[in-house]
mmCIF file of C-alpha atoms and ligand atoms in Angstrom:
data_model
loop_
_atom_site.group_PDB
_atom_site.id
_atom_site.type_symbol
_atom_site.label_atom_id
_atom_site.label_comp_id
_atom_site.label_asym_id
_atom_site.label_seq_id
_atom_site.Cartn_x
_atom_site.Cartn_y
_atom_site.Cartn_z
ATOM 1 C CA UNK A 1 -17.743 -3.708 -39.057
ATOM 2 C CA UNK A 2 -14.581 -2.681 -40.933
ATOM 3 C CA UNK A 3 -12.931 -0.871 -37.776
ATOM 4 C CA UNK A 4 -13.566 -3.967 -35.657
ATOM 5 C CA UNK A 5 -12.060 -6.253 -38.240
ATOM 6 C CA UNK A 6 -9.137 -3.813 -38.424
ATOM 7 C CA UNK A 7 -8.442 -3.733 -35.135
ATOM 8 C CA UNK A 8 -8.294 -6.669 -34.518
ATOM 9 C CA UNK A 9 -5.954 -7.794 -37.543
ATOM 10 C CA UNK A 10 -3.895 -4.822 -35.496
ATOM 11 C CA UNK A 11 -4.403 -6.784 -32.281
ATOM 12 C CA UNK A 12 -3.355 -10.309 -34.432
ATOM 13 C CA UNK A 13 -0.206 -8.646 -37.197
ATOM 14 C CA UNK A 14 0.834 -12.406 -37.786
ATOM 15 C CA UNK A 15 -2.649 -13.295 -38.833
ATOM 16 C CA UNK A 16 -3.259 -14.411 -42.439
ATOM 17 C CA UNK A 17 -6.341 -15.841 -42.448
ATOM 18 C CA UNK A 18 -10.087 -14.207 -43.581
ATOM 19 C CA UNK A 19 -11.615 -12.844 -40.481
ATOM 20 C CA UNK A 20 -15.597 -13.123 -41.891
ATOM 21 C CA UNK A 21 -19.272 -12.530 -39.927
ATOM 22 C CA UNK A 22 -18.702 -16.466 -38.106
ATOM 23 C CA UNK A 23 -15.200 -16.641 -37.686
ATOM 24 C CA UNK A 24 -15.130 -17.942 -34.148
ATOM 25 C CA UNK A 25 -13.018 -15.258 -32.569
ATOM 26 C CA UNK A 26 -12.562 -16.884 -29.041
ATOM 27 C CA UNK A 27 -11.150 -20.596 -30.150
ATOM 28 C CA UNK A 28 -9.265 -18.103 -32.389
ATOM 29 C CA UNK A 29 -7.913 -16.094 -29.716
ATOM 30 C CA UNK A 30 -8.057 -13.262 -31.710
ATOM 31 C CA UNK A 31 -9.839 -11.712 -28.839
ATOM 32 C CA UNK A 32 -7.878 -11.603 -25.531
ATOM 33 C CA UNK A 33 -8.191 -10.985 -21.995
ATOM 34 C CA UNK A 34 -5.209 -8.352 -22.105
ATOM 35 C CA UNK A 35 -6.907 -6.190 -24.622
ATOM 36 C CA UNK A 36 -10.054 -6.380 -23.961
ATOM 37 C CA UNK A 37 -10.776 -3.119 -22.241
ATOM 38 C CA UNK A 38 -9.676 -1.413 -25.739
ATOM 39 C CA UNK A 39 -11.764 -3.170 -27.373
ATOM 40 C CA UNK A 40 -14.561 -2.562 -25.183
ATOM 41 C CA UNK A 41 -13.568 1.146 -25.808
ATOM 42 C CA UNK A 42 -13.456 0.962 -29.316
ATOM 43 C CA UNK A 43 -17.082 -0.606 -29.027
ATOM 44 C CA UNK A 44 -18.727 2.182 -26.903
ATOM 45 C CA UNK A 45 -16.567 4.800 -29.184
ATOM 46 C CA UNK A 46 -18.439 3.475 -32.550
ATOM 47 C CA UNK A 47 -22.248 2.586 -31.062
ATOM 48 C CA UNK A 48 -21.692 6.080 -28.948
ATOM 49 C CA UNK A 49 -23.170 3.765 -26.020
ATOM 50 C CA UNK A 50 -22.320 2.723 -22.952
ATOM 51 C CA UNK A 51 -21.760 -1.144 -22.620
ATOM 52 C CA UNK A 52 -22.434 -3.097 -19.058
ATOM 53 C CA UNK A 53 -19.496 -5.117 -19.326
ATOM 54 C CA UNK A 54 -20.879 -6.850 -16.060
ATOM 55 C CA UNK A 55 -24.186 -7.974 -17.715
ATOM 56 C CA UNK A 56 -22.137 -10.067 -20.617
ATOM 57 C CA UNK A 57 -19.898 -13.126 -21.305
ATOM 58 C CA UNK A 58 -17.694 -14.511 -23.567
ATOM 59 C CA UNK A 59 -20.102 -15.988 -25.748
ATOM 60 C CA UNK A 60 -21.748 -12.571 -27.053
ATOM 61 C CA UNK A 61 -18.063 -11.599 -28.319
ATOM 62 C CA UNK A 62 -17.903 -14.838 -30.202
ATOM 63 C CA UNK A 63 -18.063 -13.484 -33.981
ATOM 64 C CA UNK A 64 -18.245 -10.420 -35.538
ATOM 65 C CA UNK A 65 -22.267 -11.054 -36.410
ATOM 66 C CA UNK A 66 -22.683 -11.888 -32.676
ATOM 67 C CA UNK A 67 -21.244 -8.868 -31.616
ATOM 68 C CA UNK A 68 -23.269 -6.725 -34.612
ATOM 69 C CA UNK A 69 -26.399 -8.078 -33.222
ATOM 70 C CA UNK A 70 -25.421 -7.289 -29.476
ATOM 71 C CA UNK A 71 -24.638 -4.240 -30.046
ATOM 72 C CA UNK A 72 -24.938 -2.743 -33.489
ATOM 73 C CA UNK A 73 -28.640 -3.696 -33.891
ATOM 74 C CA UNK A 74 -30.921 -0.778 -33.531
ATOM 75 C CA UNK A 75 -32.487 -0.283 -30.191
ATOM 76 C CA UNK A 76 -36.161 -1.899 -30.040
ATOM 77 C CA UNK B 1 -1.967 -27.756 -9.400
ATOM 78 C CA UNK B 2 0.464 -27.213 -10.649
ATOM 79 C CA UNK B 3 3.629 -28.982 -9.614
ATOM 80 C CA UNK B 4 6.739 -26.960 -9.535
ATOM 81 C CA UNK B 5 8.513 -29.670 -6.943
ATOM 82 C CA UNK B 6 11.700 -28.361 -9.533
ATOM 83 C CA UNK B 7 12.187 -25.037 -7.793
ATOM 84 C CA UNK B 8 15.043 -24.362 -6.190
ATOM 85 C CA UNK B 9 15.264 -22.491 -3.714
ATOM 86 C CA UNK B 10 17.963 -20.577 -2.477
ATOM 87 C CA UNK B 11 19.249 -20.221 0.506
ATOM 88 C CA UNK B 12 19.013 -16.262 -0.120
ATOM 89 C CA UNK B 13 15.308 -16.677 -0.671
ATOM 90 C CA UNK B 14 14.820 -18.744 2.677
ATOM 91 C CA UNK B 15 16.241 -15.767 4.421
ATOM 92 C CA UNK B 16 14.576 -13.461 3.471
ATOM 93 C CA UNK B 17 10.946 -15.213 3.734
ATOM 94 C CA UNK B 18 12.261 -15.709 6.950
ATOM 95 C CA UNK B 19 12.814 -11.564 7.581
ATOM 96 C CA UNK B 20 10.014 -10.951 5.981
ATOM 97 C CA UNK B 21 7.808 -12.910 8.336
ATOM 98 C CA UNK B 22 9.391 -11.551 11.257
ATOM 99 C CA UNK B 23 8.756 -7.859 9.931
ATOM 100 C CA UNK B 24 4.947 -9.219 9.450
ATOM 101 C CA UNK B 25 4.455 -9.867 12.728
ATOM 102 C CA UNK B 26 5.888 -6.766 14.468
ATOM 103 C CA UNK B 27 4.148 -4.813 11.739
ATOM 104 C CA UNK B 28 1.070 -6.704 13.136
ATOM 105 C CA UNK B 29 -2.529 -4.002 13.270
ATOM 106 C CA UNK B 30 -6.125 -4.386 13.828
ATOM 107 C CA UNK B 31 -7.122 -2.836 10.852
ATOM 108 C CA UNK B 32 -11.095 -2.908 12.290
ATOM 109 C CA UNK B 33 -9.818 -0.893 15.056
ATOM 110 C CA UNK B 34 -6.661 1.439 13.183
ATOM 111 C CA UNK B 35 -9.246 4.020 10.915
ATOM 112 C CA UNK B 36 -11.325 6.553 12.345
ATOM 113 C CA UNK B 37 -13.621 6.432 9.645
ATOM 114 C CA UNK B 38 -15.084 10.015 10.365
ATOM 115 C CA UNK B 39 -18.458 10.887 9.595
ATOM 116 C CA UNK B 40 -17.650 13.194 6.501
ATOM 117 C CA UNK B 41 -14.554 13.385 5.175
ATOM 118 C CA UNK B 42 -12.517 16.728 5.581
ATOM 119 C CA UNK B 43 -11.525 18.757 4.831
ATOM 120 C CA UNK B 44 -13.357 19.835 1.648
ATOM 121 C CA UNK B 45 -10.647 19.540 -1.206
ATOM 122 C CA UNK B 46 -9.563 17.325 -3.282
ATOM 123 C CA UNK B 47 -9.303 13.099 -2.581
ATOM 124 C CA UNK B 48 -6.550 12.492 -5.091
ATOM 125 C CA UNK B 49 -3.608 14.276 -5.668
ATOM 126 C CA UNK B 50 -3.543 16.789 -8.341
ATOM 127 C CA UNK B 51 -0.544 14.731 -10.752
ATOM 128 C CA UNK B 52 -2.110 11.729 -10.180
ATOM 129 C CA UNK B 53 -5.696 12.670 -11.740
ATOM 130 C CA UNK B 54 -5.754 10.674 -15.377
ATOM 131 C CA UNK B 55 -6.696 14.648 -16.814
ATOM 132 C CA UNK B 56 -3.232 15.714 -15.054
ATOM 133 C CA UNK B 57 -0.641 17.581 -18.130
ATOM 134 C CA UNK B 58 -4.094 17.270 -20.824
ATOM 135 C CA UNK B 59 -6.003 19.655 -22.604
ATOM 136 C CA UNK B 60 -8.913 18.340 -21.122
ATOM 137 C CA UNK B 61 -7.708 19.684 -17.627
ATOM 138 C CA UNK B 62 -8.049 22.740 -19.004
ATOM 139 C CA UNK B 63 -11.432 22.600 -19.325
ATOM 140 C CA UNK B 64 -13.138 21.509 -16.225
ATOM 141 C CA UNK B 65 -13.548 24.103 -13.377
ATOM 142 C CA UNK B 66 -12.046 22.882 -10.117
ATOM 143 C CA UNK B 67 -15.121 21.683 -8.400
ATOM 144 C CA UNK B 68 -14.969 19.530 -11.325
ATOM 145 C CA UNK B 69 -11.930 18.441 -10.866
ATOM 146 C CA UNK B 70 -12.443 18.418 -7.190
ATOM 147 C CA UNK B 71 -15.752 15.821 -7.977
ATOM 148 C CA UNK B 72 -13.428 14.014 -10.206
ATOM 149 C CA UNK B 73 -10.618 13.172 -7.521
ATOM 150 C CA UNK B 74 -13.481 11.793 -5.777
ATOM 151 C CA UNK B 75 -14.338 9.584 -8.012
ATOM 152 C CA UNK B 76 -10.953 8.711 -9.419
ATOM 153 C CA UNK B 77 -10.171 7.741 -5.861
ATOM 154 C CA UNK B 78 -13.166 5.061 -5.858
ATOM 155 C CA UNK B 79 -12.264 3.516 -9.318
ATOM 156 C CA UNK B 80 -8.037 3.248 -7.683
ATOM 157 C CA UNK B 81 -9.626 1.507 -4.379
ATOM 158 C CA UNK B 82 -11.948 -0.760 -6.599
ATOM 159 C CA UNK B 83 -9.547 -1.799 -8.129
ATOM 160 C CA UNK B 84 -7.061 -2.520 -5.937
ATOM 161 C CA UNK B 85 -10.316 -4.657 -4.305
ATOM 162 C CA UNK B 86 -10.729 -6.574 -7.577
ATOM 163 C CA UNK B 87 -7.206 -7.324 -8.063
ATOM 164 C CA UNK B 88 -6.564 -8.665 -4.421
ATOM 165 C CA UNK B 89 -9.460 -10.473 -5.240
ATOM 166 C CA UNK B 90 -8.504 -12.178 -7.848
ATOM 167 C CA UNK B 91 -4.259 -12.584 -6.420
ATOM 168 C CA UNK B 92 -5.945 -13.982 -3.321
ATOM 169 C CA UNK B 93 -7.539 -16.841 -5.430
ATOM 170 C CA UNK B 94 -3.986 -17.475 -7.431
ATOM 171 C CA UNK B 95 -2.297 -17.512 -3.940
ATOM 172 C CA UNK B 96 -5.142 -20.020 -2.076
ATOM 173 C CA UNK B 97 -4.502 -22.503 -5.117
ATOM 174 C CA UNK B 98 -0.914 -22.866 -4.531
ATOM 175 C CA UNK B 99 -0.463 -22.320 -0.809
ATOM 176 C CA UNK B 100 0.580 -26.023 0.895
ATOM 177 C CA UNK B 101 0.838 -27.392 -2.211
ATOM 178 C CA UNK B 102 4.133 -29.520 -3.203
ATOM 179 C CA UNK B 103 6.933 -27.072 -4.536
ATOM 180 C CA UNK B 104 5.973 -24.359 -2.235
ATOM 181 C CA UNK B 105 6.955 -24.678 1.004
ATOM 182 C CA UNK B 106 9.367 -22.391 1.614
ATOM 183 C CA UNK B 107 6.832 -19.455 0.511
ATOM 184 C CA UNK B 108 4.151 -21.011 2.525
ATOM 185 C CA UNK B 109 4.685 -19.378 5.503
ATOM 186 C CA UNK B 110 4.858 -15.669 3.967
ATOM 187 C CA UNK B 111 1.444 -16.510 1.863
ATOM 188 C CA UNK B 112 -0.244 -17.006 5.040
ATOM 189 C CA UNK B 113 0.963 -13.249 5.923
ATOM 190 C CA UNK B 114 -0.068 -12.038 2.777
ATOM 191 C CA UNK B 115 -3.406 -13.533 2.523
ATOM 192 C CA UNK B 116 -4.265 -12.495 6.088
ATOM 193 C CA UNK B 117 -3.005 -8.570 4.828
ATOM 194 C CA UNK B 118 -4.646 -8.262 1.511
ATOM 195 C CA UNK B 119 -8.072 -10.126 2.665
ATOM 196 C CA UNK B 120 -7.520 -6.471 5.162
ATOM 197 C CA UNK B 121 -6.722 -3.925 2.227
ATOM 198 C CA UNK B 122 -9.464 -5.426 0.481
ATOM 199 C CA UNK B 123 -11.745 -5.013 3.592
ATOM 200 C CA UNK B 124 -10.421 -0.658 4.059
ATOM 201 C CA UNK B 125 -10.681 0.036 0.248
ATOM 202 C CA UNK B 126 -14.164 -1.725 0.266
ATOM 203 C CA UNK B 127 -14.654 0.339 2.958
ATOM 204 C CA UNK B 128 -13.687 3.831 2.105
ATOM 205 C CA UNK B 129 -16.067 3.297 -0.785
ATOM 206 C CA UNK B 130 -19.037 2.365 0.626
ATOM 207 C CA UNK B 131 -18.823 4.817 3.421
ATOM 208 C CA UNK B 132 -18.234 7.674 1.874
ATOM 209 C CA UNK B 133 -18.987 7.320 -1.759
ATOM 210 C CA UNK B 134 -21.818 4.592 -1.655
ATOM 211 C CA UNK B 135 -20.367 2.384 -3.612
ATOM 212 C CA UNK B 136 -17.660 0.170 -5.199
ATOM 213 C CA UNK B 137 -16.926 -0.028 -9.080
ATOM 214 C CA UNK B 138 -17.718 -2.956 -11.232
ATOM 215 C CA UNK B 139 -14.373 -4.991 -12.411
ATOM 216 C CA UNK B 140 -14.841 -4.255 -16.647
ATOM 217 C CA UNK B 141 -12.110 -7.239 -17.524
ATOM 218 C CA UNK B 142 -13.559 -10.360 -19.084
ATOM 219 C CA UNK B 143 -11.339 -13.244 -18.881
ATOM 220 C CA UNK B 144 -11.151 -15.026 -22.318
ATOM 221 C CA UNK B 145 -9.715 -18.776 -22.645
ATOM 222 C CA UNK B 146 -5.908 -18.934 -23.542
ATOM 223 C CA UNK B 147 -4.180 -21.746 -25.185
ATOM 224 C CA UNK B 148 -2.989 -23.580 -22.103
ATOM 225 C CA UNK B 149 1.182 -23.130 -20.731
ATOM 226 C CA UNK B 150 3.537 -24.736 -19.012
ATOM 227 C CA UNK B 151 2.927 -24.865 -15.627
ATOM 228 C CA UNK B 152 5.821 -23.201 -14.437
ATOM 229 C CA UNK B 153 4.825 -20.699 -17.451
ATOM 230 C CA UNK B 154 1.970 -20.029 -15.283
ATOM 231 C CA UNK B 155 3.430 -19.563 -12.310
ATOM 232 C CA UNK B 156 5.789 -17.074 -13.533
ATOM 233 C CA UNK B 157 2.632 -14.758 -15.486
ATOM 234 C CA UNK B 158 0.431 -15.623 -12.061
ATOM 235 C CA UNK B 159 3.544 -13.746 -9.658
ATOM 236 C CA UNK B 160 4.257 -11.516 -12.040
ATOM 237 C CA UNK B 161 0.409 -10.242 -12.507
ATOM 238 C CA UNK B 162 0.906 -10.579 -8.571
ATOM 239 C CA UNK B 163 4.188 -8.099 -8.504
ATOM 240 C CA UNK B 164 2.775 -5.312 -11.623
ATOM 241 C CA UNK B 165 -0.278 -4.946 -10.003
ATOM 242 C CA UNK B 166 1.341 -4.154 -6.258
ATOM 243 C CA UNK B 167 4.069 -1.921 -8.052
ATOM 244 C CA UNK B 168 1.151 0.171 -9.777
ATOM 245 C CA UNK B 169 -0.969 0.790 -7.116
ATOM 246 C CA UNK B 170 2.087 1.096 -4.994
ATOM 247 C CA UNK B 171 2.734 4.403 -6.914
ATOM 248 C CA UNK B 172 -0.894 5.938 -6.275
ATOM 249 C CA UNK B 173 -0.233 5.264 -2.663
ATOM 250 C CA UNK B 174 3.313 5.973 -1.404
ATOM 251 C CA UNK B 175 2.329 9.022 -3.658
ATOM 252 C CA UNK B 176 -1.193 9.786 -1.762
ATOM 253 C CA UNK B 177 0.169 8.715 2.092
ATOM 254 C CA UNK B 178 2.801 11.404 1.809
ATOM 255 C CA UNK B 179 0.721 14.306 0.429
ATOM 256 C CA UNK B 180 -0.024 16.527 3.088
ATOM 257 C CA UNK B 181 -2.948 18.476 1.053
ATOM 258 C CA UNK B 182 -4.851 15.632 0.978
ATOM 259 C CA UNK B 183 -7.519 14.869 4.019
ATOM 260 C CA UNK B 184 -6.507 12.413 6.965
ATOM 261 C CA UNK B 185 -8.513 9.424 6.160
ATOM 262 C CA UNK B 186 -7.150 9.379 2.203
ATOM 263 C CA UNK B 187 -3.671 9.260 3.509
ATOM 264 C CA UNK B 188 -4.363 6.971 5.496
ATOM 265 C CA UNK B 189 -5.930 4.054 4.017
ATOM 266 C CA UNK B 190 -2.635 5.002 1.818
ATOM 267 C CA UNK B 191 -0.311 5.262 4.007
ATOM 268 C CA UNK B 192 -1.235 1.711 5.735
ATOM 269 C CA UNK B 193 -1.261 -0.187 2.460
ATOM 270 C CA UNK B 194 1.940 1.344 1.060
ATOM 271 C CA UNK B 195 4.069 0.026 4.801
ATOM 272 C CA UNK B 196 2.363 -3.559 3.989
ATOM 273 C CA UNK B 197 3.149 -3.064 0.052
ATOM 274 C CA UNK B 198 6.318 -2.628 0.720
ATOM 275 C CA UNK B 199 7.173 -5.900 2.176
ATOM 276 C CA UNK B 200 4.989 -7.742 -0.264
ATOM 277 C CA UNK B 201 6.331 -6.031 -3.282
ATOM 278 C CA UNK B 202 9.823 -7.094 -1.685
ATOM 279 C CA UNK B 203 8.722 -10.894 -1.206
ATOM 280 C CA UNK B 204 7.327 -10.275 -4.894
ATOM 281 C CA UNK B 205 10.278 -9.116 -6.674
ATOM 282 C CA UNK B 206 12.588 -12.216 -4.997
ATOM 283 C CA UNK B 207 9.659 -14.899 -5.596
ATOM 284 C CA UNK B 208 9.414 -13.338 -9.842
ATOM 285 C CA UNK B 209 12.712 -13.773 -10.635
ATOM 286 C CA UNK B 210 13.378 -17.230 -9.278
ATOM 287 C CA UNK B 211 10.080 -18.604 -11.087
ATOM 288 C CA UNK B 212 11.433 -16.574 -13.809
ATOM 289 C CA UNK B 213 15.306 -18.100 -13.601
ATOM 290 C CA UNK B 214 13.179 -21.299 -13.824
ATOM 291 C CA UNK B 215 11.354 -20.140 -16.799
ATOM 292 C CA UNK B 216 14.659 -19.598 -18.762
ATOM 293 C CA UNK B 217 16.163 -23.090 -17.786
ATOM 294 C CA UNK B 218 12.868 -24.548 -19.025
ATOM 295 C CA UNK B 219 11.723 -22.650 -21.988
ATOM 296 C CA UNK B 220 13.198 -21.376 -25.797
ATOM 297 C CA UNK B 221 13.929 -17.900 -26.364
ATOM 298 C CA UNK B 222 11.066 -17.040 -28.400
ATOM 299 C CA UNK B 223 8.922 -18.429 -25.842
ATOM 300 C CA UNK B 224 10.587 -16.327 -23.179
ATOM 301 C CA UNK B 225 10.198 -13.438 -25.619
ATOM 302 C CA UNK B 226 6.306 -14.576 -25.903
ATOM 303 C CA UNK B 227 5.886 -13.979 -22.538
ATOM 304 C CA UNK B 228 7.613 -11.049 -22.323
ATOM 305 C CA UNK B 229 4.720 -9.645 -24.312
ATOM 306 C CA UNK B 230 2.072 -10.803 -23.071
ATOM 307 C CA UNK B 231 3.209 -9.172 -19.465
ATOM 308 C CA UNK B 232 3.454 -5.998 -21.625
ATOM 309 C CA UNK B 233 0.023 -6.091 -22.540
ATOM 310 C CA UNK B 234 -0.756 -6.681 -19.150
ATOM 311 C CA UNK B 235 0.863 -3.537 -17.931
ATOM 312 C CA UNK B 236 -0.573 -1.363 -20.696
ATOM 313 C CA UNK B 237 -3.986 -3.098 -19.070
ATOM 314 C CA UNK B 238 -3.914 -1.440 -15.809
ATOM 315 C CA UNK B 239 -2.753 1.723 -17.634
ATOM 316 C CA UNK B 240 -5.837 1.513 -18.912
ATOM 317 C CA UNK B 241 -7.781 0.901 -16.013
ATOM 318 C CA UNK B 242 -6.567 3.986 -14.676
ATOM 319 C CA UNK B 243 -8.921 5.731 -16.966
ATOM 320 C CA UNK B 244 -12.416 5.240 -16.512
ATOM 321 C CA UNK B 245 -15.438 6.002 -18.188
ATOM 322 C CA UNK B 246 -17.366 5.178 -14.632
ATOM 323 C CA UNK B 247 -15.640 7.881 -12.672
ATOM 324 C CA UNK B 248 -15.951 10.627 -15.701
ATOM 325 C CA UNK B 249 -19.578 9.869 -16.146
ATOM 326 C CA UNK B 250 -20.278 10.474 -12.037
ATOM 327 C CA UNK B 251 -17.770 12.956 -11.715
ATOM 328 C CA UNK B 252 -20.563 14.855 -14.432
ATOM 329 C CA UNK B 253 -18.459 15.087 -17.527
ATOM 330 C CA UNK B 254 -20.393 15.261 -20.673
ATOM 331 C CA UNK B 255 -20.145 12.093 -23.382
ATOM 332 C CA UNK B 256 -17.667 10.006 -20.946
ATOM 333 C CA UNK B 257 -16.532 7.821 -23.543
ATOM 334 C CA UNK B 258 -15.190 10.097 -25.985
ATOM 335 C CA UNK B 259 -13.254 11.979 -22.806
ATOM 336 C CA UNK B 260 -11.545 8.988 -21.988
ATOM 337 C CA UNK B 261 -11.027 8.611 -25.575
ATOM 338 C CA UNK B 262 -9.386 12.277 -25.746
ATOM 339 C CA UNK B 263 -7.401 12.178 -22.432
ATOM 340 C CA UNK B 264 -6.063 8.524 -23.170
ATOM 341 C CA UNK B 265 -4.731 10.338 -26.338
ATOM 342 C CA UNK B 266 -3.305 13.634 -24.999
ATOM 343 C CA UNK B 267 0.254 13.423 -25.948
ATOM 344 C CA UNK B 268 0.931 14.973 -22.143
ATOM 345 C CA UNK B 269 -0.396 11.620 -20.839
ATOM 346 C CA UNK B 270 2.263 9.170 -22.416
ATOM 347 C CA UNK B 271 5.381 10.278 -20.006
ATOM 348 C CA UNK B 272 3.111 10.191 -17.300
ATOM 349 C CA UNK B 273 2.384 6.441 -18.491
ATOM 350 C CA UNK B 274 5.809 5.499 -17.994
ATOM 351 C CA UNK B 275 6.654 6.882 -15.081
ATOM 352 C CA UNK B 276 3.555 5.351 -12.986
ATOM 353 C CA UNK B 277 5.747 2.184 -15.057
ATOM 354 C CA UNK B 278 9.223 2.514 -14.417
ATOM 355 C CA UNK B 279 9.077 0.787 -11.659
ATOM 356 C CA UNK B 280 8.378 -2.185 -12.953
ATOM 357 C CA UNK B 281 9.711 -1.839 -16.481
ATOM 358 C CA UNK B 282 12.906 -1.497 -14.466
ATOM 359 C CA UNK B 283 12.462 -4.805 -12.230
ATOM 360 C CA UNK B 284 11.760 -6.841 -15.811
ATOM 361 C CA UNK B 285 15.109 -5.063 -17.317
ATOM 362 C CA UNK B 286 16.630 -5.639 -14.456
ATOM 363 C CA UNK B 287 16.267 -9.966 -14.687
ATOM 364 C CA UNK B 288 16.578 -9.635 -18.065
ATOM 365 C CA UNK B 289 12.742 -10.107 -19.485
ATOM 366 C CA UNK B 290 12.860 -6.220 -21.232
ATOM 367 C CA UNK B 291 15.374 -5.224 -23.079
HETATM 368 FE FE1 FE2 C 1 -2.742 -4.802 -0.723
HETATM 369 FE FE1 FE2 C 2 -0.354 -6.665 -1.502
#
């Protein structure tokens, strides 16, 4: 998760608060439409899996914990 | 809808609108009869100019065989036309929201032409993809909520996004229309789009300039700077969409995700990306948003 938090920080250089597993990334505007594609690119690189964006919604990216569950949990 | 009744459209803007309407009427064509749509695309070569391929100039390009480049050119053209089709849907929604609403009396007559023409563009680009490739690519973008902005700021952003998208698309269309090595069907869709877009871009430039003056009158330098940053992010997003994992995958490239990252990071691409957005940067420098 280190990489993801670093990426979010790089996109929000003025952010002082800590990003924890349950920080609301959408409410706090830490993920934005214009950087979303880059974020998906990062997730695909980290997981080595392809992400079908059309089957997802904004809520799937709400927190680090959520992202972890959705994209990094072992495939059943 | 956001009121813009404070906008002062200059006489010059009103004149330009009238002139563009005249040209739209004179140039009007029936798109459903304009294209030949042959059974297959011939000759059997590239569907997109070599110099426009996302791998052009990169180390990764050297590893691809001629057959792979041809395959990639097909899927990258599908990606380009899919981007255009999705972009048109978004811009139509925004223009529809504003046509015949208070404040937009002057540009509204032109909006009718714009909406009609864009619907037709969306049709022929999608038609090309569906006929010759069997699919259009899905839109990979997602809209995240943002802080509320003032209406005049929103207007400036929305019409800027339309203009930026049209200018970048036109870079490709103009080049492909002029590339005698491409199949005639490919050149025709690009040529016809380029002709209509020249009007849209002329109109968009004047509209965005008027909206920007409004923004400058009503907002602080910091807020203007912030919107400039936002639009730079939007330009960058369009550049990223030109590097399509779907296209790499359909072209049969192994590990398309890693391939995409490598191509985007290749030092040869910076200058090429800069050329693609040069017209847009020059425009925003001219009106005083970019420095
Ligand atoms: Fe168009
Ligand atoms: Fe257009």
